[in-house]
Coordinates of N, CA and C in Angstrom, one line a residue:
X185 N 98.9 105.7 79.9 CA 99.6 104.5 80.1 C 99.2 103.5 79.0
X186 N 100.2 102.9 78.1 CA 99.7 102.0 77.3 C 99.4 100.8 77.9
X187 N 98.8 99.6 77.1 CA 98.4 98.4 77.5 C 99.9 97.9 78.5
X188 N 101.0 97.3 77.7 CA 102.6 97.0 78.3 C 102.2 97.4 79.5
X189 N 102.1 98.3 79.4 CA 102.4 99.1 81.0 C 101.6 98.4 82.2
X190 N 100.2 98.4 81.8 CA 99.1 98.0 82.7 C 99.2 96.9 82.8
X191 N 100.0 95.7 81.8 CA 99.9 94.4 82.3 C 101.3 94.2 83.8
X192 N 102.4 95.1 83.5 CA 102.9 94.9 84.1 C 103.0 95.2 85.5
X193 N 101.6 95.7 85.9 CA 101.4 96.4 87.4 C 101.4 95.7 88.4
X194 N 102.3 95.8 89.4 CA 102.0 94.7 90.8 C 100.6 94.5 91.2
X195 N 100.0 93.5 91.2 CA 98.7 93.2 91.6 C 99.2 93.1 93.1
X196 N 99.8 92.4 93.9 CA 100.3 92.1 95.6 C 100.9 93.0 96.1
X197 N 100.7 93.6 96.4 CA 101.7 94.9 96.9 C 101.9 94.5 98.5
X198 N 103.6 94.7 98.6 CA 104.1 94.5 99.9 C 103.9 95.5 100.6
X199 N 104.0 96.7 100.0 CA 105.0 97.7 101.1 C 103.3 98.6 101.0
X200 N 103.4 99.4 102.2 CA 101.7 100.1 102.6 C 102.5 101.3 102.6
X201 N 101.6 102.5 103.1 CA 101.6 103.8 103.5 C 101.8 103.7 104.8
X202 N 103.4 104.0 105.7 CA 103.7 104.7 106.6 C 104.7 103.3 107.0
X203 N 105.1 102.5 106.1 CA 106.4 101.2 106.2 C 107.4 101.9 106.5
X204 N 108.1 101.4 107.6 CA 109.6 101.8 107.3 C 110.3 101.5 106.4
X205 N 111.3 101.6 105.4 CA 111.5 100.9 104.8 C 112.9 101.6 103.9
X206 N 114.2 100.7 103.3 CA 115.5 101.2 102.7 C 115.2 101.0 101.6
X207 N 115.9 102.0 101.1 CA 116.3 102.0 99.5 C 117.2 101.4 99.5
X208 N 117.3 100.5 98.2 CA 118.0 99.4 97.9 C 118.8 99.8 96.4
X209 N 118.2 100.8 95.7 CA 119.0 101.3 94.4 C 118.4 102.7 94.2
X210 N 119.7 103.5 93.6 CA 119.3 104.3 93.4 C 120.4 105.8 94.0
X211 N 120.0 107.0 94.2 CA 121.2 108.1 95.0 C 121.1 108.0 96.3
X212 N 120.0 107.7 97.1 CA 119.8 107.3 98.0 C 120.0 106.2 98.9
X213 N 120.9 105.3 98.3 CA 121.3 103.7 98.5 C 121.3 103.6 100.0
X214 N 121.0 102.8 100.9 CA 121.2 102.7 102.1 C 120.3 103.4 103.3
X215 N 119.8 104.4 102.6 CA 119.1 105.2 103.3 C 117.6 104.7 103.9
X216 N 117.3 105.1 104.8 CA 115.9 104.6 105.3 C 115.0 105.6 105.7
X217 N 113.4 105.5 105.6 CA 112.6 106.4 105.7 C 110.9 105.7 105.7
X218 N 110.4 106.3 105.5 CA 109.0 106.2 106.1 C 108.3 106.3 104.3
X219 N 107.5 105.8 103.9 CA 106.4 105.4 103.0 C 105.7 107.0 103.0
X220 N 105.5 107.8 102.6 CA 104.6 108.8 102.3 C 103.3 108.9 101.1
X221 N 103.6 108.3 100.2 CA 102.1 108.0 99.1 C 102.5 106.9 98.2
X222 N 101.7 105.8 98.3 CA 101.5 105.2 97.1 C 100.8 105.1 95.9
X223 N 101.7 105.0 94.8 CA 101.1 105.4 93.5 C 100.8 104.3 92.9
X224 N 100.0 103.3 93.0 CA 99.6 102.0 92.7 C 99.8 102.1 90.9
X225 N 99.1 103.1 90.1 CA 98.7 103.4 89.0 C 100.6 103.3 88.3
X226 N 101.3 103.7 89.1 CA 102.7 103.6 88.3 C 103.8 102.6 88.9
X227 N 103.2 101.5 90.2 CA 104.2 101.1 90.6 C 105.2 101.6 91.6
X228 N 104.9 102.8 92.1 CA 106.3 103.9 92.2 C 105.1 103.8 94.0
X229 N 106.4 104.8 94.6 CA 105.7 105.0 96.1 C 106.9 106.3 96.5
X230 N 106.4 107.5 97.2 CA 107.0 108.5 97.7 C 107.6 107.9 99.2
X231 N 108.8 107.8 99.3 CA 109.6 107.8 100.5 C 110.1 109.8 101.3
X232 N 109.3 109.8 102.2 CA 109.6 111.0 103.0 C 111.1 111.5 103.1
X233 N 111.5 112.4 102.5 CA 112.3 112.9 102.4 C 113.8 112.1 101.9
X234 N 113.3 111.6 101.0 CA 114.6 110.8 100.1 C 114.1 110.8 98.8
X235 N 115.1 111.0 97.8 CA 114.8 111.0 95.9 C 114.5 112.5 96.2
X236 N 115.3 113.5 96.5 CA 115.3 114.9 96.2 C 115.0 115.6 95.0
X237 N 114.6 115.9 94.5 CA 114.5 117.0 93.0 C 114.6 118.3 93.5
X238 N 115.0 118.7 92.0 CA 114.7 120.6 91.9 C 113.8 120.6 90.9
X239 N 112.3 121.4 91.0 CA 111.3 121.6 90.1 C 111.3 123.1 90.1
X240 N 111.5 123.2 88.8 CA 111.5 124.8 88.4 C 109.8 125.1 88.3
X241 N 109.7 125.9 89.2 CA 107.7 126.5 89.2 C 107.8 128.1 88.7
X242 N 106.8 127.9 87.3 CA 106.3 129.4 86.7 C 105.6 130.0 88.0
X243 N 105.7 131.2 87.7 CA 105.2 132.3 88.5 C 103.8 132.6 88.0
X244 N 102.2 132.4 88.9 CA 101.4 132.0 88.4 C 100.1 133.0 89.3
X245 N 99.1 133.2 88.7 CA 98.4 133.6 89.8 C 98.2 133.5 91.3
X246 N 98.2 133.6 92.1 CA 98.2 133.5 93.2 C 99.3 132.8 93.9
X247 N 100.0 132.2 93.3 CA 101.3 131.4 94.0 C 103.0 132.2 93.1
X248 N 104.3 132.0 93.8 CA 105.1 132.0 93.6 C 105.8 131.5 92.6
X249 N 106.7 131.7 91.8 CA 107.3 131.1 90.9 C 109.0 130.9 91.8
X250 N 109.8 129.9 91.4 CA 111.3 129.8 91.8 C 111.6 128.1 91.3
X251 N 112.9 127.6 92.2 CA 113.1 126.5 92.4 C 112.7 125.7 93.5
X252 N 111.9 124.5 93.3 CA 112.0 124.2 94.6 C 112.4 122.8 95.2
X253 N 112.5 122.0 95.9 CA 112.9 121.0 95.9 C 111.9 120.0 96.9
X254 N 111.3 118.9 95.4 CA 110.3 118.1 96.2 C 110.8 116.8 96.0
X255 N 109.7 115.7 96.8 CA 110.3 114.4 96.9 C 109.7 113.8 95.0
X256 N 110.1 113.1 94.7 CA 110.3 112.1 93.5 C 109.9 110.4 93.2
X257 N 109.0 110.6 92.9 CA 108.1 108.9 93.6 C 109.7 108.0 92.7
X258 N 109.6 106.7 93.6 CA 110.9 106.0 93.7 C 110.2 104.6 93.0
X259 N 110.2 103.6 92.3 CA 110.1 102.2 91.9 C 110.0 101.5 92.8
X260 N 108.8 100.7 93.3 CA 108.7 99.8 94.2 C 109.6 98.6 94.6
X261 N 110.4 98.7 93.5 CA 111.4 97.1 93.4 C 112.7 97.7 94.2
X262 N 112.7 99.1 94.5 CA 113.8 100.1 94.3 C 114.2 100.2 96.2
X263 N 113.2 99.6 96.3 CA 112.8 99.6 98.4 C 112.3 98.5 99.1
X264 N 112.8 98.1 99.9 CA 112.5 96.9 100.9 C 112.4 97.1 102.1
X265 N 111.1 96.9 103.1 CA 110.6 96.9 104.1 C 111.6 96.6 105.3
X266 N 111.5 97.3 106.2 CA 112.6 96.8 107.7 C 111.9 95.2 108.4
X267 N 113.0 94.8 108.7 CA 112.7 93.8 110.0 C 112.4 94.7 111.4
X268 N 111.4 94.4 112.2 CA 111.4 95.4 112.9 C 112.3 95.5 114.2
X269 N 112.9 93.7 114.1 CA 113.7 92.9 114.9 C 115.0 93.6 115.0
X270 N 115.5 93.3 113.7 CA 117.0 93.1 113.2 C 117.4 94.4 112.6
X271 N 116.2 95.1 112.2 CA 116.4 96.6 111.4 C 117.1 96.5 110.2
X272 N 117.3 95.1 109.5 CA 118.1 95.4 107.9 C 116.5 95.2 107.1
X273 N 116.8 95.6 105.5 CA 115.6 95.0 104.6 C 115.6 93.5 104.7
X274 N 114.3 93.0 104.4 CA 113.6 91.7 104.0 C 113.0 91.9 103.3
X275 N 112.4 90.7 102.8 CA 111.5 90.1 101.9 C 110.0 90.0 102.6
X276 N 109.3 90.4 102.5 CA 107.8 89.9 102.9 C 107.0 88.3 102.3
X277 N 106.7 88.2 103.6 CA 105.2 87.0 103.3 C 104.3 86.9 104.0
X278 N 103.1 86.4 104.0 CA 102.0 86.5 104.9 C 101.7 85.0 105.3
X279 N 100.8 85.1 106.5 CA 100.9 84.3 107.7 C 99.7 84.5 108.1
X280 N 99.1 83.1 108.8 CA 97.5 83.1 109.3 C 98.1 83.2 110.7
X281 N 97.0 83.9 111.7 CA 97.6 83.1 113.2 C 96.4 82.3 113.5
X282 N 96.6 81.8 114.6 CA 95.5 81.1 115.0 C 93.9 81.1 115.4
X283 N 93.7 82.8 115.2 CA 93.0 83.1 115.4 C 91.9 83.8 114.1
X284 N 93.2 83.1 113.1 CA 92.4 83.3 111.5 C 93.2 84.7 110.5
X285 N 93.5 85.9 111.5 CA 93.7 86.9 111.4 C 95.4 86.8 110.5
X286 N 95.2 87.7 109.0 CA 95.9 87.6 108.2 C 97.4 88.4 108.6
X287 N 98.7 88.0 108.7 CA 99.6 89.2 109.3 C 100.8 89.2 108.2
X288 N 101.5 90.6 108.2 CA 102.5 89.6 107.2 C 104.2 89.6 108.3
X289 N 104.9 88.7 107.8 CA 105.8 88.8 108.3 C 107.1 88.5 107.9
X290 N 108.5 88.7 108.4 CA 109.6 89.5 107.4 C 110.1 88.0 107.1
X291 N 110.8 87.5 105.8 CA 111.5 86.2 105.3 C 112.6 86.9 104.5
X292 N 113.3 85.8 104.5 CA 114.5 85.9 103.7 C 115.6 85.6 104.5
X293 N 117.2 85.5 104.3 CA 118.2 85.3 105.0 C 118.8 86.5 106.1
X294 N 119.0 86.0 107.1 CA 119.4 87.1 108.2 C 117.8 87.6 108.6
X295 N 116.9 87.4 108.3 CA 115.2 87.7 108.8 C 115.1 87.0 110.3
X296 N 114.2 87.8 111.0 CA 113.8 87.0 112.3 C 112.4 86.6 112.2
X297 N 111.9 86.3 110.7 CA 110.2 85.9 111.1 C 109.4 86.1 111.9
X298 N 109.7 87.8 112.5 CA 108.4 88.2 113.4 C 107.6 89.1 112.6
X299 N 106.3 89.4 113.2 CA 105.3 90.2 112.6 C 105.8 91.6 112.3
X300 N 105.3 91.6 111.1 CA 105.5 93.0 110.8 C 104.0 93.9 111.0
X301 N 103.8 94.6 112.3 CA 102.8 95.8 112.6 C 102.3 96.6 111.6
X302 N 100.9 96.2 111.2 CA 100.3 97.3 110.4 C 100.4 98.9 110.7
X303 N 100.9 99.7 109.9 CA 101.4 101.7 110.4 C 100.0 102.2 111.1
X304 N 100.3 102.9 112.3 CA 99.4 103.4 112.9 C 98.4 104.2 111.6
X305 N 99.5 105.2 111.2 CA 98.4 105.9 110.0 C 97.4 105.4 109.1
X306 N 97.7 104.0 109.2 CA 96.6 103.5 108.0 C 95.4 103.2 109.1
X307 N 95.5 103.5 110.6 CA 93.9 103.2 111.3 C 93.1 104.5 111.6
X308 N 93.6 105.2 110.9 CA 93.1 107.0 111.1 C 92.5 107.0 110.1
X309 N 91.3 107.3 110.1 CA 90.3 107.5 109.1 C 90.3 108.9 109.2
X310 N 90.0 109.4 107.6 CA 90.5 110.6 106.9 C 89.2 111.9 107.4
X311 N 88.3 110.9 107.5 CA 86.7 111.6 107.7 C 86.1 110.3 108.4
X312 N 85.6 111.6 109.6 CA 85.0 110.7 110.4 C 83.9 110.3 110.4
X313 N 83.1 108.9 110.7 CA 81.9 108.5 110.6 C 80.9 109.2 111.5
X314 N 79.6 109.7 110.7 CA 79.2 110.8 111.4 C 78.7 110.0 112.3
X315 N 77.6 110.9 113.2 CA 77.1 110.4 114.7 C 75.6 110.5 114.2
X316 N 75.3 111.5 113.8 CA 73.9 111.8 113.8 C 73.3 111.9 112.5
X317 N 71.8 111.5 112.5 CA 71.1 110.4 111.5 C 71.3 111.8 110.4
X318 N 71.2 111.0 109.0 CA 71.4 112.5 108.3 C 70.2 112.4 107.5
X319 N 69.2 113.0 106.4 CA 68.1 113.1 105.9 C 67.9 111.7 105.0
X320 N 69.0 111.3 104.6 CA 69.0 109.8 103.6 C 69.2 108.6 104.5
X321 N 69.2 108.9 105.8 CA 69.8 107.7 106.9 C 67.9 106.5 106.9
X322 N 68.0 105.5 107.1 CA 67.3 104.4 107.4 C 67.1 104.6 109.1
X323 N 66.0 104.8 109.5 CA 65.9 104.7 111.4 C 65.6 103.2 111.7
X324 N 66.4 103.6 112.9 CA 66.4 102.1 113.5 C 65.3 101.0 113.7
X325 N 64.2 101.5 113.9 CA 62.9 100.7 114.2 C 62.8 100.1 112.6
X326 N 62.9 100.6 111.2 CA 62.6 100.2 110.5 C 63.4 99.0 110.0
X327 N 64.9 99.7 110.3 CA 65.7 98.3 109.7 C 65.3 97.4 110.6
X328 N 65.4 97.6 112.2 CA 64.8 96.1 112.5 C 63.7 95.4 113.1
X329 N 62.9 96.1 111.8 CA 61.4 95.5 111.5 C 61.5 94.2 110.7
X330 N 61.2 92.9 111.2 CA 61.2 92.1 110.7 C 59.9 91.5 109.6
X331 N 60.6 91.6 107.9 CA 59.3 91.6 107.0 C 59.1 90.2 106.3
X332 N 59.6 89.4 106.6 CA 59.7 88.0 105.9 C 59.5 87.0 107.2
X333 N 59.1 85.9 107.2 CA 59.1 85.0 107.9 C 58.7 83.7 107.1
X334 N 60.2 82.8 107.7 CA 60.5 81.8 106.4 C 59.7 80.3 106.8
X335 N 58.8 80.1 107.8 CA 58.4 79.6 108.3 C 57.0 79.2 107.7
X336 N 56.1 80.6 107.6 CA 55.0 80.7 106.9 C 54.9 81.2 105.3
X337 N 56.1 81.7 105.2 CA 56.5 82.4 104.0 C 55.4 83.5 104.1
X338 N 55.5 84.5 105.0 CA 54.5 85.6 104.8 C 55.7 86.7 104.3
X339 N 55.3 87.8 103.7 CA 56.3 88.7 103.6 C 57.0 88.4 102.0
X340 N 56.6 87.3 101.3 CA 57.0 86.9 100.1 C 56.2 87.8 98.8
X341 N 56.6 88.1 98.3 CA 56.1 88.6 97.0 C 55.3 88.1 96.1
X342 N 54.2 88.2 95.9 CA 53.6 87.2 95.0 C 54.0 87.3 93.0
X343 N 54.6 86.6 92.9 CA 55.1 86.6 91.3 C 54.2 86.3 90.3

């Protein structure tokens, strides 16, 4: 990717992994579907079964050669997020609630400004956090052994 390119990258990204969300240009106009991978690096994001291709695959060691038909990462400007209210596209913005906690929620005309729900799949961790101490793990008595004390300054280093 040349420099051009890299300046032009969305730094704010609206739309997450598992958004509902329509295509707004393109073969698929009107259509709606679910977020499958975003490709931050190009801007682009795979929509689950919409932007069809035929990729012709060489016949290769261990796998098959033919035609086959995969999805086609789509242009982020190219798809807009559901209202979860009203079910047309909107526009996104973000919103504090009261309780500090950052949410975003749907704007624009015909919008109902209710919360748009973070996708269950983004709270599924990929690998789970182990249970049991592993040979590089810290034990507990040690981390909370307390070695400074700011009172007497014991525990300070002598410089």
């Amino acid at each position: 990717m040349g420099w051009k390119a890299a300046e032009k990258l969305i730094r704010h990204w609206k739309v997450v992994r598992g958004d509902n969300v329509m295509i707004i240009r393109g073969k698929d106009k009107g259509e709606t579907g679910t977020i499958k991978r975003v490709i931050r690096s190009q801007n682009r994001v795979i929509v689950e079964g919409k932007n069809l291709v035929k990729k012709h695959i060489k016949q290769g060691q261990g796998h098959e050669g033919g035609i086959l038909t995969v999805e086609a990462p789509i242009h982020a400007s190219n798809v807009q997020v559901l209202d979860p209210v009203t079910g047309k596209p909107c526009k996104i913005g973000h919103k504090y609630l009261e309780d500090g906690t950052k949410v975003r929620v749907s704007r624009g005309i015909g919008s109902s400004g209710s919360i748009i729900p973070r996708p269950e799949i983004l709270m599924i961790r990929t690998t789970p956090r182990p249970t049991v101490l592993g040979p590089k793990d810290t034990p507990m008595d040690l981390v909370l052994e307390k070695t400074y004390d700011a009172k007497t300054g014991r525990g300070m280093p002598e410089l």
